[in-house]
PDB file of C-alpha atoms in Angstrom:
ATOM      1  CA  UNK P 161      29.318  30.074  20.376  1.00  0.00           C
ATOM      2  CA  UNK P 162      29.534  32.932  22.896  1.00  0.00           C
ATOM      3  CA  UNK P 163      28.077  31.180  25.685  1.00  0.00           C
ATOM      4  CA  UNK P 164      30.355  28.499  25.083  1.00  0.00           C
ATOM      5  CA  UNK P 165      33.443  30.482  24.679  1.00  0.00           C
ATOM      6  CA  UNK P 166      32.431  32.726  28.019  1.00  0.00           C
ATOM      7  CA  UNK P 167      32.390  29.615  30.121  1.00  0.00           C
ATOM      8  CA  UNK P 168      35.540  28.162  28.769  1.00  0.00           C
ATOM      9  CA  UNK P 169      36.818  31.828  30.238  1.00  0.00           C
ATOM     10  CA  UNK P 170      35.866  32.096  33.584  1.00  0.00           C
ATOM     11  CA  UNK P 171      36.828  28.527  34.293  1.00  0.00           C
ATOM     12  CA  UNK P 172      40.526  28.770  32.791  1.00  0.00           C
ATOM     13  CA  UNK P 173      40.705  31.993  34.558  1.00  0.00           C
ATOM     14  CA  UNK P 174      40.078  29.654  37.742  1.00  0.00           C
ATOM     15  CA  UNK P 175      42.214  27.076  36.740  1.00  0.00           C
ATOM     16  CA  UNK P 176      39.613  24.855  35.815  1.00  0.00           C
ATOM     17  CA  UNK P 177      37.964  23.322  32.698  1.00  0.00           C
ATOM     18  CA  UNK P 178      34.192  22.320  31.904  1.00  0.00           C
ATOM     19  CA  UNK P 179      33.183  18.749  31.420  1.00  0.00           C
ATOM     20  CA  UNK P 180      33.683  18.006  28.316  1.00  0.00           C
ATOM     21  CA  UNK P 181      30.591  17.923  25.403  1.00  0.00           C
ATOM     22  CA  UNK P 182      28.329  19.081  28.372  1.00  0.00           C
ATOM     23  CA  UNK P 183      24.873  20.233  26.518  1.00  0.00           C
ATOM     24  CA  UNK P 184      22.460  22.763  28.249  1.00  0.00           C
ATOM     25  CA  UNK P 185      18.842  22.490  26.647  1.00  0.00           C
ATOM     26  CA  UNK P 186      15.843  24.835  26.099  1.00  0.00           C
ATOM     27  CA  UNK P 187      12.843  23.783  27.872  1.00  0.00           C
ATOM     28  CA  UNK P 188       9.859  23.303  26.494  1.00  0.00           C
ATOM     29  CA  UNK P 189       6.336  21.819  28.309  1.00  0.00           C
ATOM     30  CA  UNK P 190       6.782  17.713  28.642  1.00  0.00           C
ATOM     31  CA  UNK P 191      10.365  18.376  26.579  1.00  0.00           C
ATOM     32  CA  UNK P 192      13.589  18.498  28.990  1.00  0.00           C
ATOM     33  CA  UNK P 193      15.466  18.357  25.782  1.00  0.00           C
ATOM     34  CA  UNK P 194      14.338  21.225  23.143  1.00  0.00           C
ATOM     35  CA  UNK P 195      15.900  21.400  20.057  1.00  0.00           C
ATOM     36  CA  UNK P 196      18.195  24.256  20.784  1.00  0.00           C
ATOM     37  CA  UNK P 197      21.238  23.733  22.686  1.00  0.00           C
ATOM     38  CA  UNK P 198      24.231  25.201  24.104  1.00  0.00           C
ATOM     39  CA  UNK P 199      27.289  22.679  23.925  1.00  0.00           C
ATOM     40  CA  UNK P 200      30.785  23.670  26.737  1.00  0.00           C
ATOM     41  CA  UNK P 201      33.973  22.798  26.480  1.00  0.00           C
ATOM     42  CA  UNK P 202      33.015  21.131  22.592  1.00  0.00           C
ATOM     43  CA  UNK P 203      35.478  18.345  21.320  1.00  0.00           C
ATOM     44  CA  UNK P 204      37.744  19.772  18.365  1.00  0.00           C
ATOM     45  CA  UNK P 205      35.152  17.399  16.166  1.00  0.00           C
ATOM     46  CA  UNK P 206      32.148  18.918  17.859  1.00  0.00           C
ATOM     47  CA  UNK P 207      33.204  22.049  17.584  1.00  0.00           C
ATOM     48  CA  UNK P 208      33.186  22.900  13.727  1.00  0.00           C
ATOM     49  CA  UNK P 209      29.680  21.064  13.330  1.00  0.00           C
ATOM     50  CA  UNK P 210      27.623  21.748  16.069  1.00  0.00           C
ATOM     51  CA  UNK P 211      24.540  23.549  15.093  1.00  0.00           C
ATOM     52  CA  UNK P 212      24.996  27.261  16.633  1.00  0.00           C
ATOM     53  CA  UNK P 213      21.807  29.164  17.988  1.00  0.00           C
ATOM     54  CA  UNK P 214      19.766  32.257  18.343  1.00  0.00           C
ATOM     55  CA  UNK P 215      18.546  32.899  21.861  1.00  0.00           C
ATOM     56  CA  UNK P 216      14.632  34.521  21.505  1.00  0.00           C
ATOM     57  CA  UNK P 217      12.425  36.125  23.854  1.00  0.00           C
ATOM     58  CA  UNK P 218      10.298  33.884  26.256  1.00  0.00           C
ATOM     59  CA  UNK P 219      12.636  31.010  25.446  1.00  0.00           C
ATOM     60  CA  UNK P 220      13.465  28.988  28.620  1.00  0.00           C
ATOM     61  CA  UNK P 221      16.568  27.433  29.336  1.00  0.00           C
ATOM     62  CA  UNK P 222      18.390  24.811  31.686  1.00  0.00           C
ATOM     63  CA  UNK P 223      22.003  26.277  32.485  1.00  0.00           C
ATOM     64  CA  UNK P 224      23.767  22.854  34.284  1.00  0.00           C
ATOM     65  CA  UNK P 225      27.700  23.543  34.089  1.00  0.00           C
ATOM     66  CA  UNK P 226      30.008  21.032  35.419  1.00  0.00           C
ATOM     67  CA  UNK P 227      33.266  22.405  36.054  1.00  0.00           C
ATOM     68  CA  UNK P 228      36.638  19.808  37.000  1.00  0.00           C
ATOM     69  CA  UNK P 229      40.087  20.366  38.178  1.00  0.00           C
ATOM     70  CA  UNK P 230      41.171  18.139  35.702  1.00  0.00           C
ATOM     71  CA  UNK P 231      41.215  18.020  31.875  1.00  0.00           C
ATOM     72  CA  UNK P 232      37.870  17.581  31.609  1.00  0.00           C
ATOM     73  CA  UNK P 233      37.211  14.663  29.910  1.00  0.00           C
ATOM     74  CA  UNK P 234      35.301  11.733  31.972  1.00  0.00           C
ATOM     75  CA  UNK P 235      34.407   8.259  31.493  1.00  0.00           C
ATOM     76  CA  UNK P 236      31.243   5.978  31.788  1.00  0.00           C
ATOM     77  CA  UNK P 237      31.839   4.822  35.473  1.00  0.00           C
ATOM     78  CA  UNK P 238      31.346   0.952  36.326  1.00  0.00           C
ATOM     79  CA  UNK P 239      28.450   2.037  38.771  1.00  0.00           C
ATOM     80  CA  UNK P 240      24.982   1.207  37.571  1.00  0.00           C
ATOM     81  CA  UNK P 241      22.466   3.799  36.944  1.00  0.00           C
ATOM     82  CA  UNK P 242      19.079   3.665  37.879  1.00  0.00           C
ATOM     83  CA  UNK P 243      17.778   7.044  36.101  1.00  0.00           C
ATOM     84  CA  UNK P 244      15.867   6.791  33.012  1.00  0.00           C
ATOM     85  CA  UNK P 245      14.037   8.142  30.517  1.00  0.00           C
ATOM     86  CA  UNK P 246      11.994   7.986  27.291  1.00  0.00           C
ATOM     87  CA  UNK P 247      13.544   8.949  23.729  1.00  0.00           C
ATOM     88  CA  UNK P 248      10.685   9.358  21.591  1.00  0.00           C
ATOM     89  CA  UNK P 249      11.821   6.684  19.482  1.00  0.00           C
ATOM     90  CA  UNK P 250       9.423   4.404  18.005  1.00  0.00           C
ATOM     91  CA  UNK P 251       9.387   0.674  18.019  1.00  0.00           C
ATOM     92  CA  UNK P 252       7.802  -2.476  18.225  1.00  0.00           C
ATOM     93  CA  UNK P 253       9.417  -4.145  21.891  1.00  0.00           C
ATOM     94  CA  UNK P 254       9.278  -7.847  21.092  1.00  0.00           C
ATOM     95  CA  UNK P 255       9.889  -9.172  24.556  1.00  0.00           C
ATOM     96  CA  UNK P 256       6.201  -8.691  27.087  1.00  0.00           C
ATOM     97  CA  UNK P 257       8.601  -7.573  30.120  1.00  0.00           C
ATOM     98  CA  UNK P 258       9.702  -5.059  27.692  1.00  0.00           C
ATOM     99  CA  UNK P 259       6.266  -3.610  26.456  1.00  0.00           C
ATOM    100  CA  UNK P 260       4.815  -3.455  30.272  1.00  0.00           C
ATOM    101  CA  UNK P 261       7.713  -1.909  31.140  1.00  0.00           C
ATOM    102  CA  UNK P 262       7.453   0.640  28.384  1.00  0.00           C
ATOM    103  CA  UNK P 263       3.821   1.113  29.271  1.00  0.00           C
ATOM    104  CA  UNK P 264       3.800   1.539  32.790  1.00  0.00           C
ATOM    105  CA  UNK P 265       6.802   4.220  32.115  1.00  0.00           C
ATOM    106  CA  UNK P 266       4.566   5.892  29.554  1.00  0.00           C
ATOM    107  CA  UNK P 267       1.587   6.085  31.907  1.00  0.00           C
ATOM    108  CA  UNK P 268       3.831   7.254  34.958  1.00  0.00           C
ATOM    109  CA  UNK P 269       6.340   9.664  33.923  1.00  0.00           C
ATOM    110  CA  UNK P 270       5.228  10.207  30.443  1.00  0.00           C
ATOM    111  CA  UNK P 271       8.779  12.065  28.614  1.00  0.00           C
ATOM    112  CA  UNK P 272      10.481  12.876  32.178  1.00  0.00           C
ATOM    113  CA  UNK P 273      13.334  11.113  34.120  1.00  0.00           C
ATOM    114  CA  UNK P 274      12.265   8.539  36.722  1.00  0.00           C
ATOM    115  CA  UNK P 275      14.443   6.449  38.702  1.00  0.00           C
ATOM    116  CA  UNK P 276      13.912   2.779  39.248  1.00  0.00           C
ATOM    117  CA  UNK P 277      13.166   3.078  42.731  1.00  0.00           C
ATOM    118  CA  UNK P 278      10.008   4.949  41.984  1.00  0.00           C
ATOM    119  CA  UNK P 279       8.747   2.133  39.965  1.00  0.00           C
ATOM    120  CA  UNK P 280       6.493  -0.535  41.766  1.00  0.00           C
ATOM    121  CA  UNK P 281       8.357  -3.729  40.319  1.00  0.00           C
ATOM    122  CA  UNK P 282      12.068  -2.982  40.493  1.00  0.00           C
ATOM    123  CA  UNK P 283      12.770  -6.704  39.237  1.00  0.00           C
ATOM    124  CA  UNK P 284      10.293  -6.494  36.407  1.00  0.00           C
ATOM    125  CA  UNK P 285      11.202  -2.584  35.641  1.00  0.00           C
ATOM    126  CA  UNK P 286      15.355  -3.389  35.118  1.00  0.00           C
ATOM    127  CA  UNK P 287      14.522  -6.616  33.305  1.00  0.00           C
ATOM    128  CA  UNK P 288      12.192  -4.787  30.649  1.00  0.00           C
ATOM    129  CA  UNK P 289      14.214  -1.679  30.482  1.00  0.00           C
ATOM    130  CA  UNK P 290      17.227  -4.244  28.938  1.00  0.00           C
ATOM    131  CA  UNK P 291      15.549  -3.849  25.587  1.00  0.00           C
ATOM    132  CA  UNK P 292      13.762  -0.668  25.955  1.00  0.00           C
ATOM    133  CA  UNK P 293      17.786   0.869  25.957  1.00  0.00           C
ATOM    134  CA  UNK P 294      19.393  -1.627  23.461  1.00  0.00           C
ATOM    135  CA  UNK P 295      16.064  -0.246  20.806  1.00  0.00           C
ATOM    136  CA  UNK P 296      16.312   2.894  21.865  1.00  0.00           C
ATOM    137  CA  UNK P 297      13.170   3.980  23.384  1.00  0.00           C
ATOM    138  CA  UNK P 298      14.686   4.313  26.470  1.00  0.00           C
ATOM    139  CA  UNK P 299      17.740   6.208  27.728  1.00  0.00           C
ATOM    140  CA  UNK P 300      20.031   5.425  30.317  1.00  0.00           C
ATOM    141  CA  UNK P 301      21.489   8.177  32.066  1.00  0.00           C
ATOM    142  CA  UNK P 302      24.802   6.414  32.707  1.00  0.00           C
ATOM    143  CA  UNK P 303      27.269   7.985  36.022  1.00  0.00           C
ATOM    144  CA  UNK P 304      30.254   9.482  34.636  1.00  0.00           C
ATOM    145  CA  UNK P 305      33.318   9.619  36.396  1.00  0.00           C
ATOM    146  CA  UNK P 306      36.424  11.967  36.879  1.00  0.00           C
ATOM    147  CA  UNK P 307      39.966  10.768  38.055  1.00  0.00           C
ATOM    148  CA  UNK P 308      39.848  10.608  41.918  1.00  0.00           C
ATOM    149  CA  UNK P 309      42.286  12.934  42.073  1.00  0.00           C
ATOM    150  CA  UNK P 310      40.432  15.915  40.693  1.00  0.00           C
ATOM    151  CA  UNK P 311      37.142  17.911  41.924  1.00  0.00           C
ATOM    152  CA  UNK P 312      34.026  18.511  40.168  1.00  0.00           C
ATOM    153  CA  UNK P 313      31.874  21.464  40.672  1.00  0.00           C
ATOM    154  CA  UNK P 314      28.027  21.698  39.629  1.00  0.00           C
ATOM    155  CA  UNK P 315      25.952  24.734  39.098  1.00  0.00           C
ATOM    156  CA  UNK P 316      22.191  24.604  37.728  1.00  0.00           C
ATOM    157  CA  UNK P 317      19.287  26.837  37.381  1.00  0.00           C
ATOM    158  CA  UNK P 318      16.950  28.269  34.587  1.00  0.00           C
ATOM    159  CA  UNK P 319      17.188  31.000  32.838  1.00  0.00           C
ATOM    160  CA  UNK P 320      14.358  32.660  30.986  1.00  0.00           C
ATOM    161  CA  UNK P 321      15.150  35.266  27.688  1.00  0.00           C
ATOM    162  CA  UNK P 322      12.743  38.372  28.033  1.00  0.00           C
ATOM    163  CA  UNK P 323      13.057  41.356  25.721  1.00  0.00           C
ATOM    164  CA  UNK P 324      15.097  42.843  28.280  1.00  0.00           C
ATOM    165  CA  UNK P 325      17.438  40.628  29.097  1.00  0.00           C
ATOM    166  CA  UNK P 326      17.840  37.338  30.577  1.00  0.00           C
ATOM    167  CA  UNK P 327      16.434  36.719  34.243  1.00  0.00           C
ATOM    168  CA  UNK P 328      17.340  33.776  36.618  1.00  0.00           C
ATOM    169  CA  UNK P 329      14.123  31.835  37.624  1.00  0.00           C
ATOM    170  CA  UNK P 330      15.369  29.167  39.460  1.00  0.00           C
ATOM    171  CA  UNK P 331      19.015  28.094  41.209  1.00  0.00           C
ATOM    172  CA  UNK P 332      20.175  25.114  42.916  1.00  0.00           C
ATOM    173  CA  UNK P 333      22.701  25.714  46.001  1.00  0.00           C
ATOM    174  CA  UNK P 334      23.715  29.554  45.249  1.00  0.00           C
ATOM    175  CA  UNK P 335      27.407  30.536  45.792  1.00  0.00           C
ATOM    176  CA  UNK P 336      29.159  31.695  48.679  1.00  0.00           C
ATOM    177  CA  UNK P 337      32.225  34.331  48.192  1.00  0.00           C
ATOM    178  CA  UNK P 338      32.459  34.108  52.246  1.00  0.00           C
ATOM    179  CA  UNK P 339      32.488  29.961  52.245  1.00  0.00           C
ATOM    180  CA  UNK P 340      34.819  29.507  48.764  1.00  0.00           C
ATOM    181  CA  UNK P 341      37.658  31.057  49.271  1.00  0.00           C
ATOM    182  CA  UNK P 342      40.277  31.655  46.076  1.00  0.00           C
ATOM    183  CA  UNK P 343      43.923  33.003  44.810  1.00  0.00           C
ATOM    184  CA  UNK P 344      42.964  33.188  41.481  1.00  0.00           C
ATOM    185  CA  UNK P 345      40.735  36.052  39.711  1.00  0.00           C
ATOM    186  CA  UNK P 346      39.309  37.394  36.741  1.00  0.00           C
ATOM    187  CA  UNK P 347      41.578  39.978  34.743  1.00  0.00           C
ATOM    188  CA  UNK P 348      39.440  40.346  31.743  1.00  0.00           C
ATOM    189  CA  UNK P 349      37.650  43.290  31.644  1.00  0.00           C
ATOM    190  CA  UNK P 350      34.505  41.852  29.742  1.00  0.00           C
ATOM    191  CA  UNK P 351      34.090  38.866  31.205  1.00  0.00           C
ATOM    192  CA  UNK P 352      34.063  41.005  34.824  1.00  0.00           C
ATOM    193  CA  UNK P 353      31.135  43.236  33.361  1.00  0.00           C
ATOM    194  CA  UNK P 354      29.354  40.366  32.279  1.00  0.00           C
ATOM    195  CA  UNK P 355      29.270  38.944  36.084  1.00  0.00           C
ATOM    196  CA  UNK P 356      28.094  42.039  37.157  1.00  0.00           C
ATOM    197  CA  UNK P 357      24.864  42.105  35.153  1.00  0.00           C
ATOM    198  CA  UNK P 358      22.097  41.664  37.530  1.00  0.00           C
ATOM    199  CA  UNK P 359      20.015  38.159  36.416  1.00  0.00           C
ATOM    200  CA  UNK P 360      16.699  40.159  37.728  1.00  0.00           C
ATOM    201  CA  UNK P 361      14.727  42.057  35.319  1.00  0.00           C
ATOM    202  CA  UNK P 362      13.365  45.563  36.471  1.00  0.00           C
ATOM    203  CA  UNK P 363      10.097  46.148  36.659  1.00  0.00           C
ATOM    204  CA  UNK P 364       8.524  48.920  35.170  1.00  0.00           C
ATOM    205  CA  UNK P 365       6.452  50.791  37.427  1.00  0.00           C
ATOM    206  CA  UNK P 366       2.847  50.733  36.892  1.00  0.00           C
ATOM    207  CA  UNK P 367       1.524  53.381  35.141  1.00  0.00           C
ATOM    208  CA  UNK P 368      -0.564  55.529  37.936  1.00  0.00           C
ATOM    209  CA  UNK P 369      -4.483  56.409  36.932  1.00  0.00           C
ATOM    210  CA  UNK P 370      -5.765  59.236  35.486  1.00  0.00           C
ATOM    211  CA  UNK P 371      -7.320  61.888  37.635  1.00  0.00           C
ATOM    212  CA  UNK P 372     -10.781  62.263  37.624  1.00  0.00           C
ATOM    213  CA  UNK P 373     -11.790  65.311  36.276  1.00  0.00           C
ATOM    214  CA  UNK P 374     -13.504  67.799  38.728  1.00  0.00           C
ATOM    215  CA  UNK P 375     -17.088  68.323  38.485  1.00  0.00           C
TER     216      UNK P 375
END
């Protein structure tokens, strides 16, 4: 768990913890959620049976670290969600809101998120989905919630594994050293090497074409 245990570093270094049980996937085409993982901040339980990886070239992954304040644990939040998506679970819906609902998701947004608002029956859409989640077939991607007291920081992008190294392909909002201000610092020597890797991959030059040979 390197990953895992490099994150849990630079956030107590900060002060701070990861959400807790927070899983970044490798992405695959039409599958958010690859079978490889990378868990922060694991539960004590998690911790001694989650299934460790092997990162390999041209693998892509989502990096999406939530870091809190607080102790890190959250709590399903009263709110009600209205993000979605399939599971990949079969079964046979019994109710016909249900199997329309399941359809017209199928047909739309195929194994991606959606949100309710997107769909063209909002009534018809949160009455099927009621049995799509309680089977299964559906997930619910339910609003978690820290105490109000604390602060919760987000970063996201992708990260792609070449044979020389790992390069960022895409970032959400980037950080700021001259907006976020801080007391607190790194003192391990490692870790501050690590943040100094460049995330872009030199290119080799091209090799230049031979000379023609004189007549």
């Amino acid at each position: 768990m390197a990953v895992t245990d490099k994150v849990q570093k630079i956030a107590s270094a900060f002060g701070c913890k990861p959400i807790e049980n927070m899983l970044c996937h490798e992405q695959k085409q039409n599958d958010l959620d690859g079978e490889k993982q990378i868990i922060l901040n694991p539960a004590p339980e998690n911790r001694s049976t989650f299934a460790t990886c092997e990162f390999a070239p041209y693998e892509v992954y989502l990096i999406d670290v939530f870091i809190t304040s607080g102790e890190g644990r959250t709590k399903k939040s009263e709110l009600r969600t209205n993000i979605y998506k399939k599971t990949g679970t079969s079964y046979q819906l019994k109710m016909k809101s249900a199997r329309a609902t399941f359809s017209d998701i199928s047909k739309s947004y195929g194994t991606f998120p959606f949100t309710i608002r997107s769909c063209e029956d909002e009534r018809q859409t949160r009455m099927g989905l009621i049995e799509c989640t309680k089977m299964g077939v559906v997930q619910a991607f339910d609003i978690q919630e820290e105490k109000p007291s604390e602060s919760v920081a987000q970063v996201t992008f992708t990260a792609l594994v070449t044979p020389n190294g790992v390069e960022r392909i895409t970032q959400g909002v980037a950080f700021d050293s001259k907006v976020i201000k801080t007391e607190k610092k790194i003192e391990d020597a490692e870790i501050r090497q690590l943040l100094e890797t460049s995330t872009k991959i030199k290119k080799k030059p091209a090799a230049k074409p031979a000379a023609a040979a004189s007549a």
